[in-house]
Backbone as CSV, one residue per row, in Angstrom:
resi,resn,N_x,N_y,N_z,CA_x,CA_y,CA_z,C_x,C_y,C_z
1,UNK,0.822,-1.194,0.000,0.000,0.000,0.000,0.864,1.255,0.000
2,UNK,1.926,1.232,0.783,2.835,2.383,0.803,3.527,2.562,-0.539
3,UNK,3.859,1.461,-1.201,4.493,1.557,-2.521,3.552,2.194,-3.535
4,UNK,2.290,1.814,-3.498,1.308,2.422,-4.404,1.206,3.908,-4.118
5,UNK,1.137,4.266,-2.846,1.041,5.678,-2.459,2.266,6.451,-2.957
6,UNK,3.458,5.884,-2.801,4.680,6.561,-3.240,4.680,6.789,-4.753
7,UNK,4.242,5.804,-5.507,4.204,5.937,-6.963,3.215,7.020,-7.369
8,UNK,2.038,6.995,-6.776,0.988,7.932,-7.175,1.211,9.347,-6.652
9,UNK,2.074,9.492,-5.657,2.357,10.821,-5.114,3.517,11.525,-5.811
10,UNK,4.115,10.909,-6.814,5.242,11.536,-7.521,4.784,12.815,-8.201
11,UNK,5.617,13.826,-8.131,5.317,15.107,-8.780,5.234,14.938,-10.293
12,UNK,4.352,15.690,-10.888,4.255,15.716,-12.335,3.324,14.678,-12.938
13,UNK,2.799,13.781,-12.140,1.867,12.789,-12.680,0.476,13.411,-12.819
14,UNK,-0.085,13.340,-14.002,-1.432,13.845,-14.246,-2.388,12.660,-14.228
15,UNK,-2.788,12.263,-13.044,-3.558,11.036,-12.876,-5.010,11.174,-13.300
16,UNK,-5.469,12.393,-13.545,-6.825,12.577,-14.061,-6.965,12.045,-15.488
17,UNK,-5.847,11.817,-16.141,-5.885,11.294,-17.503,-5.844,9.767,-17.548
18,UNK,-5.619,9.140,-16.420,-5.549,7.680,-16.364,-6.956,7.108,-16.481
19,UNK,-7.165,6.246,-17.472,-8.480,5.634,-17.672,-8.460,4.114,-17.511
20,UNK,-7.272,3.527,-17.524,-7.155,2.071,-17.399,-6.113,1.739,-16.332
21,UNK,-6.494,0.890,-15.413,-5.549,0.356,-14.430,-5.532,-1.157,-14.610
22,UNK,-4.345,-1.715,-14.836,-4.167,-3.156,-14.963,-3.140,-3.606,-13.935
23,UNK,-3.571,-4.481,-13.045,-2.700,-5.042,-12.017,-2.920,-6.552,-12.019
24,UNK,-2.189,-7.259,-12.854,-2.402,-8.696,-13.010,-1.519,-9.481,-12.050
25,UNK,-2.161,-10.351,-11.292,-1.465,-11.254,-10.370,-0.599,-10.505,-9.363
26,UNK,-1.062,-9.358,-8.926,-0.346,-8.577,-7.915,-0.833,-9.041,-6.539
27,UNK,-0.161,-10.011,-6.014,-0.614,-10.648,-4.779,-0.560,-9.729,-3.564
28,UNK,0.190,-8.641,-3.647,0.293,-7.726,-2.514,-0.671,-6.549,-2.601
29,UNK,-1.403,-6.425,-3.709,-2.392,-5.353,-3.832,-3.566,-5.663,-2.909
30,UNK,-3.961,-4.669,-2.140,-5.039,-4.838,-1.164,-6.165,-3.851,-1.455
31,UNK,-7.218,-3.956,-0.670,-8.307,-2.986,-0.776,-7.801,-1.576,-0.516
32,UNK,-6.898,-1.441,0.422,-6.352,-0.114,0.738,-5.629,0.476,-0.470
33,UNK,-4.891,-0.347,-1.194,-4.211,0.125,-2.405,-5.229,0.569,-3.451
34,UNK,-6.314,-0.183,-3.611,-7.353,0.220,-4.565,-8.006,1.529,-4.145
35,UNK,-8.163,1.734,-2.859,-8.737,3.001,-2.372,-7.801,4.165,-2.690
36,UNK,-6.507,3.962,-2.539,-5.524,4.997,-2.866,-5.585,5.307,-4.357
37,UNK,-5.625,4.272,-5.180,-5.719,4.452,-6.627,-6.982,5.235,-6.969
38,UNK,-8.075,4.884,-6.335,-9.355,5.542,-6.586,-9.319,7.023,-6.231
39,UNK,-8.640,7.368,-5.149,-8.534,8.770,-4.747,-7.755,9.583,-5.780
40,UNK,-6.781,8.961,-6.403,-5.901,9.671,-7.343,-6.369,9.608,-8.792
41,UNK,-7.023,8.519,-9.171,-7.434,8.289,-10.558,-8.959,8.256,-10.614
42,UNK,-9.565,9.394,-10.823,-11.022,9.495,-10.713,-11.751,9.353,-12.050
43,UNK,-11.016,9.045,-13.112,-11.647,8.913,-14.434,-11.454,7.525,-15.037
44,UNK,-11.369,6.542,-14.193,-11.156,5.185,-14.684,-12.332,4.699,-15.517
45,UNK,-11.993,4.012,-16.584,-13.003,3.348,-17.413,-12.814,1.840,-17.370
46,UNK,-11.608,1.409,-17.024,-11.334,-0.023,-16.949,-10.504,-0.323,-15.720
47,UNK,-10.947,-1.325,-14.972,-10.178,-1.842,-13.844,-9.959,-3.319,-14.102
48,UNK,-8.689,-3.693,-14.213,-8.317,-5.069,-14.545,-7.381,-5.560,-13.441
49,UNK,-7.905,-6.407,-12.564,-7.129,-6.873,-11.408,-7.249,-8.392,-11.209
50,UNK,-7.044,-9.192,-12.250,-7.184,-10.633,-12.071,-6.090,-11.207,-11.174
51,UNK,-6.489,-12.193,-10.376,-5.572,-12.920,-9.501,-4.866,-12.018,-8.481
52,UNK,-5.527,-10.958,-8.077,-5.047,-10.131,-6.967,-5.748,-10.668,-5.716
53,UNK,-5.102,-11.595,-5.064,-5.749,-12.432,-4.052,-6.170,-11.704,-2.789
54,UNK,-5.675,-10.504,-2.556,-6.041,-9.769,-1.340,-7.117,-8.715,-1.585
55,UNK,-7.617,-8.642,-2.794,-8.699,-7.717,-3.117,-10.024,-8.357,-2.710
56,UNK,-10.886,-7.562,-2.052,-12.186,-8.050,-1.609,-13.287,-7.164,-2.196
57,UNK,-14.516,-7.475,-1.823,-15.653,-6.649,-2.233,-15.434,-5.189,-1.865
58,UNK,-14.854,-4.948,-0.704,-14.647,-3.576,-0.220,-13.793,-2.756,-1.197
59,UNK,-12.725,-3.329,-1.687,-11.851,-2.613,-2.617,-12.516,-2.351,-3.955
60,UNK,-13.192,-3.366,-4.491,-13.905,-3.191,-5.762,-14.996,-2.137,-5.594
61,UNK,-15.738,-2.211,-4.496,-16.819,-1.251,-4.235,-16.282,0.177,-4.177
62,UNK,-15.141,0.381,-3.527,-14.547,1.718,-3.417,-14.225,2.282,-4.795
63,UNK,-13.681,1.456,-5.667,-13.364,1.903,-7.025,-14.640,2.263,-7.781
64,UNK,-15.652,1.423,-7.677,-16.904,1.660,-8.405,-17.606,2.930,-7.940
65,UNK,-17.594,3.174,-6.639,-18.273,4.357,-6.097,-17.628,5.645,-6.575
66,UNK,-16.330,5.630,-6.787,-15.616,6.840,-7.203,-15.451,6.965,-8.716
67,UNK,-15.776,5.910,-9.439,-15.569,5.888,-10.891,-16.800,5.330,-11.601
68,UNK,-17.861,6.118,-11.692,-19.107,5.623,-12.290,-19.024,5.351,-13.791
69,UNK,-17.941,5.794,-14.437,-17.804,5.580,-15.880,-17.078,4.286,-16.232
70,UNK,-16.824,3.450,-15.258,-16.174,2.173,-15.556,-17.082,1.365,-16.481
71,UNK,-16.476,0.873,-17.575,-17.239,0.050,-18.509,-16.657,-1.358,-18.654
72,UNK,-15.497,-1.579,-18.060,-14.863,-2.903,-18.105,-14.291,-3.196,-16.730
73,UNK,-14.692,-4.343,-16.170,-14.273,-4.726,-14.825,-13.867,-6.193,-14.853
74,UNK,-12.607,-6.441,-14.593,-12.102,-7.813,-14.600,-11.434,-8.080,-13.255
75,UNK,-12.013,-9.032,-12.527,-11.419,-9.433,-11.258,-11.471,-10.955,-11.102
76,UNK,-11.228,-11.641,-12.219,-11.216,-13.103,-12.199,-10.134,-13.605,-11.247
77,UNK,-10.443,-14.690,-10.585,-9.537,-15.342,-9.630,-9.190,-14.485,-8.418
78,UNK,-9.947,-13.433,-8.163,-9.808,-12.678,-6.909,-10.682,-13.413,-5.884
79,UNK,-10.090,-14.338,-5.191,-10.824,-15.302,-4.366,-11.615,-14.690,-3.217
80,UNK,-11.268,-13.477,-2.826,-11.962,-12.849,-1.695,-13.120,-11.959,-2.137
81,UNK,-13.329,-11.832,-3.450,-14.476,-11.087,-3.960,-15.640,-12.065,-4.049
82,UNK,-16.807,-11.619,-3.593,-17.975,-12.497,-3.555,-19.051,-12.032,-4.525
83,UNK,-20.054,-12.842,-4.672,-21.181,-12.518,-5.533,-21.937,-11.289,-5.023
84,UNK,-21.733,-10.919,-3.772,-22.384,-9.735,-3.198,-21.983,-8.440,-3.898
85,UNK,-20.888,-8.450,-4.626,-20.428,-7.238,-5.303,-21.353,-6.856,-6.465
86,UNK,-22.192,-7.767,-6.906,-23.112,-7.482,-8.020,-23.974,-6.257,-7.724
87,UNK,-24.471,-6.126,-6.504,-25.292,-4.964,-6.148,-24.542,-3.657,-6.360
88,UNK,-23.269,-3.621,-5.986,-22.470,-2.402,-6.167,-22.222,-2.127,-7.646
89,UNK,-21.998,-3.179,-8.416,-21.785,-2.999,-9.854,-23.030,-2.387,-10.490
90,UNK,-24.184,-2.921,-10.152,-25.442,-2.415,-10.704,-25.695,-0.975,-10.247
91,UNK,-25.440,-0.693,-8.975,-25.743,0.623,-8.413,-24.807,1.724,-8.901
92,UNK,-23.542,1.398,-9.140,-22.545,2.443,-9.370,-21.981,2.522,-10.786
93,UNK,-22.251,1.547,-11.627,-21.627,1.566,-12.953,-22.664,1.358,-14.061
94,UNK,-23.416,2.404,-14.388,-24.453,2.276,-15.417,-23.889,2.006,-16.814
95,UNK,-22.605,2.285,-17.024,-21.990,2.103,-18.345,-21.251,0.778,-18.491
96,UNK,-21.392,-0.101,-17.522,-20.638,-1.356,-17.554,-21.025,-2.182,-18.777
97,UNK,-20.003,-2.688,-19.471,-20.225,-3.519,-20.651,-19.609,-4.897,-20.492
98,UNK,-18.479,-4.950,-19.792,-17.770,-6.224,-19.637,-17.431,-6.438,-18.167
99,UNK,-17.815,-7.613,-17.687,-17.419,-8.048,-16.347,-16.868,-9.451,-16.494
100,UNK,-15.680,-9.690,-15.955,-15.143,-11.039,-15.908,-14.782,-11.329,-14.475
101,UNK,-15.543,-12.238,-13.902,-15.331,-12.630,-12.508,-15.116,-14.131,-12.403
102,UNK,-14.575,-14.718,-13.446,-14.337,-16.149,-13.475,-13.457,-16.564,-12.296
103,UNK,-13.844,-17.616,-11.638,-13.049,-18.119,-10.516,-13.437,-17.534,-9.183
104,UNK,-14.470,-16.701,-9.144,-14.939,-16.160,-7.862,-16.398,-16.564,-7.615
105,UNK,-16.826,-17.611,-8.292,-18.170,-18.115,-8.061,-19.162,-17.766,-9.161
106,UNK,-18.777,-16.915,-10.085,-19.603,-16.581,-11.250,-18.686,-16.157,-12.365
107,UNK,-19.188,-16.010,-13.541,-18.318,-15.835,-14.700,-18.619,-14.566,-15.472
108,UNK,-18.493,-14.611,-16.758,-18.632,-13.419,-17.605,-20.098,-13.036,-17.726
109,UNK,-20.359,-11.745,-17.555,-21.715,-11.212,-17.701,-21.702,-10.299,-18.911
């Protein structure tokens, strides 16, 4: 989490232009790291975090609440994310087109 904060706090980064975050198989990424990313990158359209084993519903929900324009959400093999996240996806992302949650109890919608 501190490493994510250090990267995102670097001077000169224009994080409002970031629309895609891809963190594949980042086993140390946590909900707290996703919250930090969400605070800094408020224009996300795609969140791709497959096999990030420490990500839970809380982290995904935080991203969705701050980024209503997300249209692609991939969190396959995030074992701590549950089917309960569907309510947050429906409530916060009216533009969603692609969801891949394979390996967390449900699949592609």
